[in-house]
Short mmCIF file of C-alpha atoms and ligand atoms in Angstrom, two decimals:
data_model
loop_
_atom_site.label_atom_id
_atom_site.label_comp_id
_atom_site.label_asym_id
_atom_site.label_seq_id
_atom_site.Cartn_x
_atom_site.Cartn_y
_atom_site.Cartn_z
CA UNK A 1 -40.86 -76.58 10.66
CA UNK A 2 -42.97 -73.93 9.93
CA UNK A 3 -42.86 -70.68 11.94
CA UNK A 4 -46.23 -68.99 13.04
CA UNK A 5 -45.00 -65.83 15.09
CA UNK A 6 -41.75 -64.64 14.44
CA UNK A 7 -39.84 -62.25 16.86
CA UNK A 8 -37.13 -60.26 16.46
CA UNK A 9 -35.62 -58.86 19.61
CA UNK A 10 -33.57 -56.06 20.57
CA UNK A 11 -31.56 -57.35 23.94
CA UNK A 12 -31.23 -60.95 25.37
CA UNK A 13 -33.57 -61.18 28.34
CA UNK A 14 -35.89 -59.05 26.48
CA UNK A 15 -36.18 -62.23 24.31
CA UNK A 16 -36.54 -64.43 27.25
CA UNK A 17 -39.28 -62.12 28.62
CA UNK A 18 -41.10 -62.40 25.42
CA UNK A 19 -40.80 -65.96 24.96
CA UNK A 20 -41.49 -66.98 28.14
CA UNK A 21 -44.81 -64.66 27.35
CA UNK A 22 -45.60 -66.47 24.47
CA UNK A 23 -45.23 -70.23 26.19
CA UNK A 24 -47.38 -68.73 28.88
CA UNK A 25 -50.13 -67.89 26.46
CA UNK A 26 -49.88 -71.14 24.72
CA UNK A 27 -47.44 -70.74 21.81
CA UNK A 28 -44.60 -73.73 21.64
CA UNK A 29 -41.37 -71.04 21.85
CA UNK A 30 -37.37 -71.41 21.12
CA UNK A 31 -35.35 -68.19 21.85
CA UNK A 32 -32.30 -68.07 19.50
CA UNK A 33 -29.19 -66.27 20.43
CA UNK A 34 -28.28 -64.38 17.70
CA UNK A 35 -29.45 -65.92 13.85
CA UNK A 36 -29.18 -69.44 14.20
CA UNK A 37 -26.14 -71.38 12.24
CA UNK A 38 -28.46 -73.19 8.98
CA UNK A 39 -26.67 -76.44 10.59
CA UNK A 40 -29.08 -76.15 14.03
CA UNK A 41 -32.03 -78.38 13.99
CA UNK A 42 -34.55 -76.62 15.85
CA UNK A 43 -37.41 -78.07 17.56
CA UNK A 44 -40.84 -78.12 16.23
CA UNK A 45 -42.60 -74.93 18.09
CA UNK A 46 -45.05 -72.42 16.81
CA UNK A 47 -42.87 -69.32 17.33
CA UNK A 48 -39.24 -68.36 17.37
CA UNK A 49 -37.75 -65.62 19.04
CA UNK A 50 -34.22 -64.43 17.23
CA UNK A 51 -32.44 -62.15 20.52
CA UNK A 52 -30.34 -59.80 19.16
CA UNK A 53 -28.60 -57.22 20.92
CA UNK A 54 -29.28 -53.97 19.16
CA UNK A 55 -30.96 -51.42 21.60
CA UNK A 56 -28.38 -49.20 21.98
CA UNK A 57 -25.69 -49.84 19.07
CA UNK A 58 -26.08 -47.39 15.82
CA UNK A 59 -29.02 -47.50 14.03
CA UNK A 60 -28.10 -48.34 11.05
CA UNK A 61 -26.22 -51.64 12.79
CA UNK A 62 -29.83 -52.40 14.14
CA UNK A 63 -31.84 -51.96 10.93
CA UNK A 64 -29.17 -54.14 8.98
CA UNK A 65 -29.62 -56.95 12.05
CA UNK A 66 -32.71 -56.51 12.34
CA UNK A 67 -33.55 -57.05 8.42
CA UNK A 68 -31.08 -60.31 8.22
CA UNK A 69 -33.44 -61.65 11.19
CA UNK A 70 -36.70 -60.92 9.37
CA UNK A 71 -35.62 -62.65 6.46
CA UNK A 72 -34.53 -65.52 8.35
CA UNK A 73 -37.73 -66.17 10.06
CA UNK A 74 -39.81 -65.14 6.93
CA UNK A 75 -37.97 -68.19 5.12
CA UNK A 76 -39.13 -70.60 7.14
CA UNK A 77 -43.14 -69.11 7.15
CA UNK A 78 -43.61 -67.09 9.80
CA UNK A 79 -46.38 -64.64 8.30
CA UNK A 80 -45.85 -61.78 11.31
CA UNK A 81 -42.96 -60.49 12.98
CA UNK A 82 -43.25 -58.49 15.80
CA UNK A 83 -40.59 -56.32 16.57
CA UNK A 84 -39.73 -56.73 20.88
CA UNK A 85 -38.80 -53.52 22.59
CA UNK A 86 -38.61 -53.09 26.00
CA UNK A 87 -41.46 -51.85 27.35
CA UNK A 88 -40.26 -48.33 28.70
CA UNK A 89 -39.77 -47.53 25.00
CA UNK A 90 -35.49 -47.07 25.73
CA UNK A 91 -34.13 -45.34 22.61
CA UNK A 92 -33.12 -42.20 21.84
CA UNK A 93 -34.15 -39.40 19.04
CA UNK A 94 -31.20 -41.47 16.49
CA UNK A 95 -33.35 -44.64 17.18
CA UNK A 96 -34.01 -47.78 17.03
CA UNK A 97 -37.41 -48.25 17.37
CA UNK A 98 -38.55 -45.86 14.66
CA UNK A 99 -35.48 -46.75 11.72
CA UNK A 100 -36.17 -50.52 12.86
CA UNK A 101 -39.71 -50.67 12.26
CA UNK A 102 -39.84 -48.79 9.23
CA UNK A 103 -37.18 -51.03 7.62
CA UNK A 104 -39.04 -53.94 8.75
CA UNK A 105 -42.27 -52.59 7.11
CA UNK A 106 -41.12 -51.42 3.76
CA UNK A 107 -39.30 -55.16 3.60
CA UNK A 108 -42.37 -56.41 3.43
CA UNK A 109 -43.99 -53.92 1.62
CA UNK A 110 -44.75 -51.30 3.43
CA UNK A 111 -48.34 -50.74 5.50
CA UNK A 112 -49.12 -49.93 8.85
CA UNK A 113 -47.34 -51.05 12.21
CA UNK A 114 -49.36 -51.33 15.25
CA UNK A 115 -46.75 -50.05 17.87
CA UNK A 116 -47.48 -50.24 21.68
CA UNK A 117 -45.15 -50.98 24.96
CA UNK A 118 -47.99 -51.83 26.83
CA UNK A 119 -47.33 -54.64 29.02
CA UNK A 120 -50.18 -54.06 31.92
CA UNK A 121 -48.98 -56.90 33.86
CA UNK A 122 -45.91 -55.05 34.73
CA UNK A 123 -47.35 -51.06 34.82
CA UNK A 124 -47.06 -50.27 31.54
CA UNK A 125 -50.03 -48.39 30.04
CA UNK A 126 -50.37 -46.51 26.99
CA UNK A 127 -53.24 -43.74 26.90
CA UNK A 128 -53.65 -40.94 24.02
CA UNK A 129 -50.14 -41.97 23.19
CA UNK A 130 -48.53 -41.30 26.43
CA UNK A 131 -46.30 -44.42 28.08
CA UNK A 132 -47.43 -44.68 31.80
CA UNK A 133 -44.52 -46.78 34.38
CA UNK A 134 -46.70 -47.60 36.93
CA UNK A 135 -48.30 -44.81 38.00
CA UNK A 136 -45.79 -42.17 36.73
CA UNK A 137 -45.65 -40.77 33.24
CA UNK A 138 -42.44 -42.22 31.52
CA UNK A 139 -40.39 -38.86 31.88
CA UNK A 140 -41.41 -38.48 35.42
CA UNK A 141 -40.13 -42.72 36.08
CA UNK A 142 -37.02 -43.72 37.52
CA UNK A 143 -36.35 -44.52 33.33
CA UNK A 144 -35.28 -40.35 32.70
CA UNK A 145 -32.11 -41.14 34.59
CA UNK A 146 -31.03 -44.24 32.46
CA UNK A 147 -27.49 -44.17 31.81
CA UNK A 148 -28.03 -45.30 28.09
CA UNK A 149 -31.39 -44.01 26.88
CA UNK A 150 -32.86 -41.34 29.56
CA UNK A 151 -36.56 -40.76 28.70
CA UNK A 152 -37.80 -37.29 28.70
CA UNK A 153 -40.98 -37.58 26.63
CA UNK A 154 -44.25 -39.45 27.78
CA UNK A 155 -45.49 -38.77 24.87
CA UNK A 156 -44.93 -41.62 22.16
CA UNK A 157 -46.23 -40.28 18.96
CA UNK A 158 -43.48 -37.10 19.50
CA UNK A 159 -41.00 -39.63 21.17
CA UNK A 160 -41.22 -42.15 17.69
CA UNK A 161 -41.72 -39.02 15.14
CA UNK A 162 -38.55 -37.43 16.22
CA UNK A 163 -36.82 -41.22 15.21
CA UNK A 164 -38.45 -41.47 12.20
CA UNK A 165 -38.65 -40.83 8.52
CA UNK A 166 -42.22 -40.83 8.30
CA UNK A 167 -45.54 -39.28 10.09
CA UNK A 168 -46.58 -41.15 13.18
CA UNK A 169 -49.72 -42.27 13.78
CA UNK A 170 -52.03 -42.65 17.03
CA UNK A 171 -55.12 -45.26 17.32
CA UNK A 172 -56.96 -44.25 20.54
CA UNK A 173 -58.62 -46.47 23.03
CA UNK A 174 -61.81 -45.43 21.85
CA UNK A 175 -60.98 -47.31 18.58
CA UNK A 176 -59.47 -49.80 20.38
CA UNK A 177 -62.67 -50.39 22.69
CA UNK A 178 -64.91 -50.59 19.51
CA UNK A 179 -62.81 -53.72 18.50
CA UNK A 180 -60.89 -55.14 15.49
CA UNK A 181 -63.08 -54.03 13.08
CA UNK A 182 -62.61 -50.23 14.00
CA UNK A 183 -58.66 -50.66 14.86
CA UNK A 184 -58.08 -52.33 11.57
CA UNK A 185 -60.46 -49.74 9.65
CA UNK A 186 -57.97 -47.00 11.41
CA UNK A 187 -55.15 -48.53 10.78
CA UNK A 188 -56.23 -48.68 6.66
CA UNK A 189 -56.49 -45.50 6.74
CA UNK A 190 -53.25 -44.79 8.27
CA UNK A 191 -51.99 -46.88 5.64
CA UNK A 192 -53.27 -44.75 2.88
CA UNK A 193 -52.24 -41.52 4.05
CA UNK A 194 -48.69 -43.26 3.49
CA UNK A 195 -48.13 -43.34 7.21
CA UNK A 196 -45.75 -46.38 8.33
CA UNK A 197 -45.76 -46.61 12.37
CA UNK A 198 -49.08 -46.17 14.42
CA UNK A 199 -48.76 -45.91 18.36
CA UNK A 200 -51.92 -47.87 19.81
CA UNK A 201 -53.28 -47.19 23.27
CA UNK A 202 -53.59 -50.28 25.65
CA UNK A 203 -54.59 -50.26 29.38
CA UNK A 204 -55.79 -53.59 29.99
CA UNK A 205 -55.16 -57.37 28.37
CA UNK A 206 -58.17 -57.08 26.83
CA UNK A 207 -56.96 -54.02 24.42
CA UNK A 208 -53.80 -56.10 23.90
CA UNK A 209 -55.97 -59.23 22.61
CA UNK A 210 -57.69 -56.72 20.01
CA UNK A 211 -54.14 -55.34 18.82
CA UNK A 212 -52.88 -58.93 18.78
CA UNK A 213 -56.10 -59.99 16.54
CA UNK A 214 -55.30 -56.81 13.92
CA UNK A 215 -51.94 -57.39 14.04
CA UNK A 216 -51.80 -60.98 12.97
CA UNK A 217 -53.27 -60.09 9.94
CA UNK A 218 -50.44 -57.43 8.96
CA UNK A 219 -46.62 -58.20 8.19
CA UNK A 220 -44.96 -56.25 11.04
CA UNK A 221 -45.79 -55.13 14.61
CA UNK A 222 -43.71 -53.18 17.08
CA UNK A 223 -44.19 -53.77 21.11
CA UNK A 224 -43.42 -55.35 24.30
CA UNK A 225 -44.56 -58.45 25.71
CA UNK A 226 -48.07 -57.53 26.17
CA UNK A 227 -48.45 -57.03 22.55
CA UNK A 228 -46.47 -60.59 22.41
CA UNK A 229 -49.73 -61.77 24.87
CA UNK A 230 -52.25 -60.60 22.23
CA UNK A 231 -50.48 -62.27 19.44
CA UNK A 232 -50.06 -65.47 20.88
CA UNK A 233 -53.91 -65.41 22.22
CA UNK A 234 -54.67 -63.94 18.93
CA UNK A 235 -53.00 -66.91 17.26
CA UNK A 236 -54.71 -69.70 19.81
CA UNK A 237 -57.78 -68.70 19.06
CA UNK A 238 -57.35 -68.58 15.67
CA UNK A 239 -56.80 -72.43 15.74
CA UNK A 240 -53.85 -72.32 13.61
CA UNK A 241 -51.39 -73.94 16.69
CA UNK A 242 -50.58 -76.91 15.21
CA UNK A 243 -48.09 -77.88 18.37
CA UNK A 244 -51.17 -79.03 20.21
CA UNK A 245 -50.06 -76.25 22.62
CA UNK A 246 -47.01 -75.15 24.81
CA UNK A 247 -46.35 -78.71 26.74
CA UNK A 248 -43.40 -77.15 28.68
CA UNK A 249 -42.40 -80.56 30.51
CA UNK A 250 -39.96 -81.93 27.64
CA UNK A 251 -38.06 -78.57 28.44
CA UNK A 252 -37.66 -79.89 31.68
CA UNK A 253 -36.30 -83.52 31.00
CA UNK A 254 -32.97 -84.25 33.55
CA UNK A 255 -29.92 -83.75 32.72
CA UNK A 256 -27.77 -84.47 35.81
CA UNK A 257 -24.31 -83.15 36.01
CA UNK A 258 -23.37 -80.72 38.41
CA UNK A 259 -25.40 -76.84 39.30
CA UNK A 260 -23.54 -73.77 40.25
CA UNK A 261 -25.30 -70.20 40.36
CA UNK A 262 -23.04 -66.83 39.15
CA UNK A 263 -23.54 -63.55 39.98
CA UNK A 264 -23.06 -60.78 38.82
CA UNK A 265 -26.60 -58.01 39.38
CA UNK A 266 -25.91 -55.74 42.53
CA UNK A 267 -29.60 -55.21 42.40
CA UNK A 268 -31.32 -54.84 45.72
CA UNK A 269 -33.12 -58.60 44.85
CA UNK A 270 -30.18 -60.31 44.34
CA UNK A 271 -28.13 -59.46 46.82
CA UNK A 272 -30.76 -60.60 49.62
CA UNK A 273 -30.96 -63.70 47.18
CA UNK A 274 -27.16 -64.45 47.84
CA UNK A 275 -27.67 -63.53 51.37
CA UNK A 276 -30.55 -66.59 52.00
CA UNK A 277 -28.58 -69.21 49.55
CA UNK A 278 -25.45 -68.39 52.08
CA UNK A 279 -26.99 -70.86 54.43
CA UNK A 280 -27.57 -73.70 52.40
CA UNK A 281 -24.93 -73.24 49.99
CA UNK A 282 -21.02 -72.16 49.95
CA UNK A 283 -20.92 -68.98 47.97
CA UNK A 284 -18.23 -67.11 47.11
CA UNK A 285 -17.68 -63.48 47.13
CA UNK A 286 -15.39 -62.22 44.46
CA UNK A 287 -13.29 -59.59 44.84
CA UNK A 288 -13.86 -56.95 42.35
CA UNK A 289 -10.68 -54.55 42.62
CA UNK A 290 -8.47 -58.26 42.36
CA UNK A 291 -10.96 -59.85 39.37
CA UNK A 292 -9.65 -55.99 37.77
CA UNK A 293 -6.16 -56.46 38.52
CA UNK A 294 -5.32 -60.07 36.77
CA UNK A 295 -6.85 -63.64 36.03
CA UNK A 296 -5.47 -65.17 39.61
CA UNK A 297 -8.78 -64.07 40.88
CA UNK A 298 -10.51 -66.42 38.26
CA UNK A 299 -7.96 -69.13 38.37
CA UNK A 300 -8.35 -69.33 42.93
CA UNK A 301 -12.35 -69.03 42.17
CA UNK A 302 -12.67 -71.59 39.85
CA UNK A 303 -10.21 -73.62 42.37
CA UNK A 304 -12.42 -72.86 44.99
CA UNK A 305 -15.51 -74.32 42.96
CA UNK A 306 -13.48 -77.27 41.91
CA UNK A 307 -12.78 -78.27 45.48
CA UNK A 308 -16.64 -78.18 46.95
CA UNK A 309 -19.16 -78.97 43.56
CA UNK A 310 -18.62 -82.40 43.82
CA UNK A 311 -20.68 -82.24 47.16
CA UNK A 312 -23.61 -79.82 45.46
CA UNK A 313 -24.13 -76.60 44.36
CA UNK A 314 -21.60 -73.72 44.82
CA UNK A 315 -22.50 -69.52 44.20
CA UNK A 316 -19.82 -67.16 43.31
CA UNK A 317 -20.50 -63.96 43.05
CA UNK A 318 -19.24 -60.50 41.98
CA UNK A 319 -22.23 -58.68 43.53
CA UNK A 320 -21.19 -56.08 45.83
CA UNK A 321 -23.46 -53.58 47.65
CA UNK A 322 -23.88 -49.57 46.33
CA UNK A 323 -20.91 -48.34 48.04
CA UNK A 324 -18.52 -50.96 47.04
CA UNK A 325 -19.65 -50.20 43.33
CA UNK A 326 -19.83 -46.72 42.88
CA UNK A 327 -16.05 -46.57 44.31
CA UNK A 328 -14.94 -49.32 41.59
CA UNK A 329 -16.76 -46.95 39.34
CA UNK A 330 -14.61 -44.01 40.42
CA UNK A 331 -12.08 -46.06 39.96
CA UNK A 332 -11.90 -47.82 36.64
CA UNK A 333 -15.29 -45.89 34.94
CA UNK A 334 -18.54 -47.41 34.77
CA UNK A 335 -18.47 -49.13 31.58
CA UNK A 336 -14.71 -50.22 31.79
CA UNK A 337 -15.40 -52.14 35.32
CA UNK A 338 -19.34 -53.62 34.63
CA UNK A 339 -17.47 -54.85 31.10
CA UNK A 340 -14.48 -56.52 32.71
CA UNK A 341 -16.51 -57.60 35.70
CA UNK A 342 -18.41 -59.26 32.92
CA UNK A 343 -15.66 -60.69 31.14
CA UNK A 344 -14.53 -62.18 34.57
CA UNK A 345 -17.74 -63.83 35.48
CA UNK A 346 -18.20 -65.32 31.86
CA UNK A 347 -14.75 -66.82 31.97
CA UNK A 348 -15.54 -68.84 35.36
CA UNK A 349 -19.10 -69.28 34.25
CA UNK A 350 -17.69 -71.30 31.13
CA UNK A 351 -15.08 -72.83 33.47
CA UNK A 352 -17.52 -74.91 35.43
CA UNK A 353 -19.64 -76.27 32.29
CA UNK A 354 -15.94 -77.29 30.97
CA UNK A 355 -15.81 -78.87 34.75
CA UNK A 356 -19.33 -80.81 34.11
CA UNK A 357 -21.71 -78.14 35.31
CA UNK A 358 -24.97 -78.53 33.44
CA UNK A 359 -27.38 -76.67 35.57
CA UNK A 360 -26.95 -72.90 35.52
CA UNK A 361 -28.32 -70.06 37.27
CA UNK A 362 -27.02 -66.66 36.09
CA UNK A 363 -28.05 -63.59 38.31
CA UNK A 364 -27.39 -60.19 35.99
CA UNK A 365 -29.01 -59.44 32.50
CA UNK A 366 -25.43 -58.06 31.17
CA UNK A 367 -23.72 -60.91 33.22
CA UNK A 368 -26.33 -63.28 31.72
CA UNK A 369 -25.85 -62.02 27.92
CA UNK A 370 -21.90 -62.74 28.35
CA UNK A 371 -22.34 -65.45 30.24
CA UNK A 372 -24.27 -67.11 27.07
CA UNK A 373 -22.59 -65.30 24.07
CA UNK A 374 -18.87 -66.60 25.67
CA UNK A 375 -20.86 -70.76 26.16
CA UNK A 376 -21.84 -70.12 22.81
CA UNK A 377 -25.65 -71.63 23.40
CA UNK A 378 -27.12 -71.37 20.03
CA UNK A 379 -30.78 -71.59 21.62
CA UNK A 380 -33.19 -72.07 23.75
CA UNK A 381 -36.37 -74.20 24.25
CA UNK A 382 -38.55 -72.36 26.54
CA UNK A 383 -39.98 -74.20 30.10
CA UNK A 384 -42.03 -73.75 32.82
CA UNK A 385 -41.58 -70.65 35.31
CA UNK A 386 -39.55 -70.12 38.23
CA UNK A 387 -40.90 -66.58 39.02
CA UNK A 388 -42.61 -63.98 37.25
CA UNK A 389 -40.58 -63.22 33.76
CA UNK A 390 -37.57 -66.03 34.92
CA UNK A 391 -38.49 -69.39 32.92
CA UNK A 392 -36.12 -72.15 32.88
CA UNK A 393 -34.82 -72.48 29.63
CA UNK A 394 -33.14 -75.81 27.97
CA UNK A 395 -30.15 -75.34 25.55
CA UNK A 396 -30.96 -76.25 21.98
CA UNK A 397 -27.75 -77.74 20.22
CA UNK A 398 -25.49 -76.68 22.44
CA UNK A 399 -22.17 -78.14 21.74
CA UNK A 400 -21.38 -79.34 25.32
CA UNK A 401 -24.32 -80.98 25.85
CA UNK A 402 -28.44 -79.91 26.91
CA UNK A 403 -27.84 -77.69 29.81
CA UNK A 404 -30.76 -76.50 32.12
CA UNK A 405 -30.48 -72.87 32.98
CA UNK A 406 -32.15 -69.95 34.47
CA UNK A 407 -31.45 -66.44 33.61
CA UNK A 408 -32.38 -63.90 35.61
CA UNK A 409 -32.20 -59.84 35.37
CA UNK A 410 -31.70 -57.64 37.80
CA UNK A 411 -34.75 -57.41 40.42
CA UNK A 412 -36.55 -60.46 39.64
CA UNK A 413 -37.62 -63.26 41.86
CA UNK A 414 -38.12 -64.36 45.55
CA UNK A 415 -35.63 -64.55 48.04
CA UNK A 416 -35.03 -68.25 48.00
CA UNK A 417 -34.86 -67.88 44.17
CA UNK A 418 -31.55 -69.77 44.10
CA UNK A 419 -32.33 -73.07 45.49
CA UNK A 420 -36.13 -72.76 44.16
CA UNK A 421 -34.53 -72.32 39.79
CA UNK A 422 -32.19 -75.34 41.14
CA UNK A 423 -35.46 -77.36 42.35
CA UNK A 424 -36.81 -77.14 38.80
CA UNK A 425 -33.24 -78.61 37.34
CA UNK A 426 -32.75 -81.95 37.77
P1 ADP B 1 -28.83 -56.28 36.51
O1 ADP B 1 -29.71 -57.23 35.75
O2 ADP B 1 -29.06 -56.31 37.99
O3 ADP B 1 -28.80 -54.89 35.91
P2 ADP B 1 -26.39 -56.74 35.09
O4 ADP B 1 -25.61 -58.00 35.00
O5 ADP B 1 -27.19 -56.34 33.87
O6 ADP B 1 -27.34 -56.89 36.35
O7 ADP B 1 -25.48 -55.53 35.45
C1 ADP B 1 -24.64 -55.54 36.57
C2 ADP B 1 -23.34 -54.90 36.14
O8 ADP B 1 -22.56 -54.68 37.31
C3 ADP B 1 -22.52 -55.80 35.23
O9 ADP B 1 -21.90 -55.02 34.24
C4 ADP B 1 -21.49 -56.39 36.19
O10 ADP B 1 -20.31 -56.80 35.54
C5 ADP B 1 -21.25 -55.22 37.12
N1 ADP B 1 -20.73 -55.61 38.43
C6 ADP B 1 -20.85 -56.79 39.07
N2 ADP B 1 -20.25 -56.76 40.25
C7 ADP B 1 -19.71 -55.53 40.38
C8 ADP B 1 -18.95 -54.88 41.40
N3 ADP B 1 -18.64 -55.52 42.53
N4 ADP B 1 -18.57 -53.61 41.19
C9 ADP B 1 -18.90 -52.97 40.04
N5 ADP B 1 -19.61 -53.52 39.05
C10 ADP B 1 -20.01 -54.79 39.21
#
């Protein structure tokens, strides 16, 4: 197998974001969790995405991650990496975005990197440099209060100089609008004045589609799914997919056993989500201060499951409204109780596949990366969509079995988006 577009990504459903991008825009797509085991036989696709979790760990853990991934992919041909950040640009002034892409450059020796978040399909413009979330500049957003990386700059260029070794560089949509020929001509020049990382301006797909062209034909790239979008369209058009396409319906082939849905996002979405599936499905409400205090908890939920599943799907959850979490918080601390809630919800989530479920839906982006590090799923093939950014994914060599599953984060998805990911899994 040869790899066209390689990815490395900084947090899980980042990765599944991203990939489910790149299906959407015609690229064949397997997320790996982690760098895959040389024993996993991966299915022919055009692009790999290697998820990593490295957003918020030191940077010199990222760059060392980050640079075992690129080789990996570069081994087996992919020609570009891009680099997937999340699209509000969450880092801090110690990294990783900046010591990340500049290790990835000068490992393949050295040149410019386009870098953009832009992802217009979900608010995120880029104009002279400065990150727009929705119609707020980034350090007016809801992002300057995030717990890990609070955002106080708009302004990119500043935001990625202050991470970096090097100069930063800016290609404005002007250049952009002028095409490939002008970007690329910029982005020369960039290169000979020594500078590594270039922010690029995009408001609309189309600006994406010319960074994606110029892009292609460099090593490295740094962005968000939208730059992802003009890759992968970049790449179509280039007629290089050899795939014949992104067919996504072998991703969906049955594989029976039972379906159970965890929880474990107090988002606003998901607890209305929990809510509708109440009256078509027995769900579960954990309690949280009890799943804290000892494994009984796990041991009566997973009896619980054991004594209904037979009959169809079951939900338990650990979502609790504001109030309920912010006193757990007090409690235990914020970290302590969202890790062991984690813990606790990974534990029965492994439970059931050892009890023959094979048709998962995981509500909680944390809850969903321990969910999958503790089932050890070495992959993912990439299918169809059940809502905007939630594909169903199939396991790739996973040791109990293919397992359908749907991974959602936080806010994402209708209110019937239980039973509609469980329509899709047969
Ligand atoms: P989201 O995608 O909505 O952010 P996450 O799974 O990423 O969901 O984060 C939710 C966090 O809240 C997890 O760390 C989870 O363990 C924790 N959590 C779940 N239920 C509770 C609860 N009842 N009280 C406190 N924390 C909880």
């Amino acid at each position: 197998m040869v790899i066209l577009l390689g990815s490395i990504a900084d947090d899980y459903t980042g990765a599944s974001d991203l990939a489910n991008t790149l299906t959407k825009n015609g690229l064949r797509t397997v997320q790996t969790v982690g760098i895959p085991d040389p024993s996993l036989a991966l299915p022919d696709v055009d692009a790999v995405v290697v998820s990593l979790k490295i957003r918020s760990v030191p940077a010199s853990d990222a760059v060392t991650a980050a640079a075992s991934a690129e080789r990996w992919l570069r081994q087996r041909g992919a020609g570009h990496v891009l680099y997937k950040i999340c699209s509000t640009f969450d880092s801090t002034d110690a990294g990783n975005i900046g010591p990340v892409t500049e290790a990835l450059s000068e490992a393949a020796g050295g040149g410019g990197v386009l870098v953009t978040p832009a992802f217009p399909e979900t608010g995120r413009t880029v104009y002279l440099g400065h990150l727009f979330v929705g119609g707020q500049p980034l350090n007016e957003s809801p992002l300057k209060d995030h717990p890990l990386n609070p955002m106080h700059d708009a302004n990119l260029v500043r935001v990625l100089t202050r991470q970096s070794r090097n100069v930063v560089g800016l290609i404005d949509l002007t250049t952009i609008a002028a095409g490939p020929g002008a970007v690329k001509a910029r982005l020369d020049s960039f290169r000979t004045a020594g500078i590594t990382a270039v922010i690029a301006d995009a408001i609309f797909e189309r600006d994406l589609e010319t960074l994606g062209e110029v892009a292609l034909e460099t090593p490295v790239s740094t962005g968000a799914s939208g730059l992802g979008l003009g890759l992968a369209r970049a790449l179509v058009r280039s007629g290089r997919i050899s795939s014949g396409g992104a067919t996504t319906a072998d991703a969906i082939r049955p594989v029976g056993g039972l379906s159970a849905i965890v929880a474990g996002s107090c988002s606003k979405a998901t607890l209305r989500q929990l809510d509708i599936a109440e009256r078509s499905m027995p769900v579960l409400r954990l309690d949280p201060e009890q799943l804290l205090a000892g494994p009984d908890e796990i041991a009566a939920a997973i009896s619980w499951a054991g004594d209904r599943i037979s009959a169809g799907p079951v939900v338990i959850a650990a979502s609790a409204a504001p109030e309920t979490v912010s006193r757990l918080q007090s409690l235990y601390g914020r970290e302590a109780s969202g890790h062991a809630i984690e813990t606790a919800t990974s534990i029965i989530t492994a439970e059931l596949v050892e009890r023959g479920v094979r048709r998962l839906v995981v509500a909680g982006g944390e809850t969903s990366g321990a969910a999958v590090d503790r089932l050890a799923i070495p992959a993912f093939l990439i299918g169809p969509e059940i809502a905007p950014g939630v594909p169903v994914l199939r396991t790739v060599g996973n040791a109990q079995g293919d397992m359908l599953l749907a991974l959602k984060s936080g806010n994402f998805g209708g209110e019937d988006f239980f039973a509609a990911a469980l329509a899709m899994m047969h």
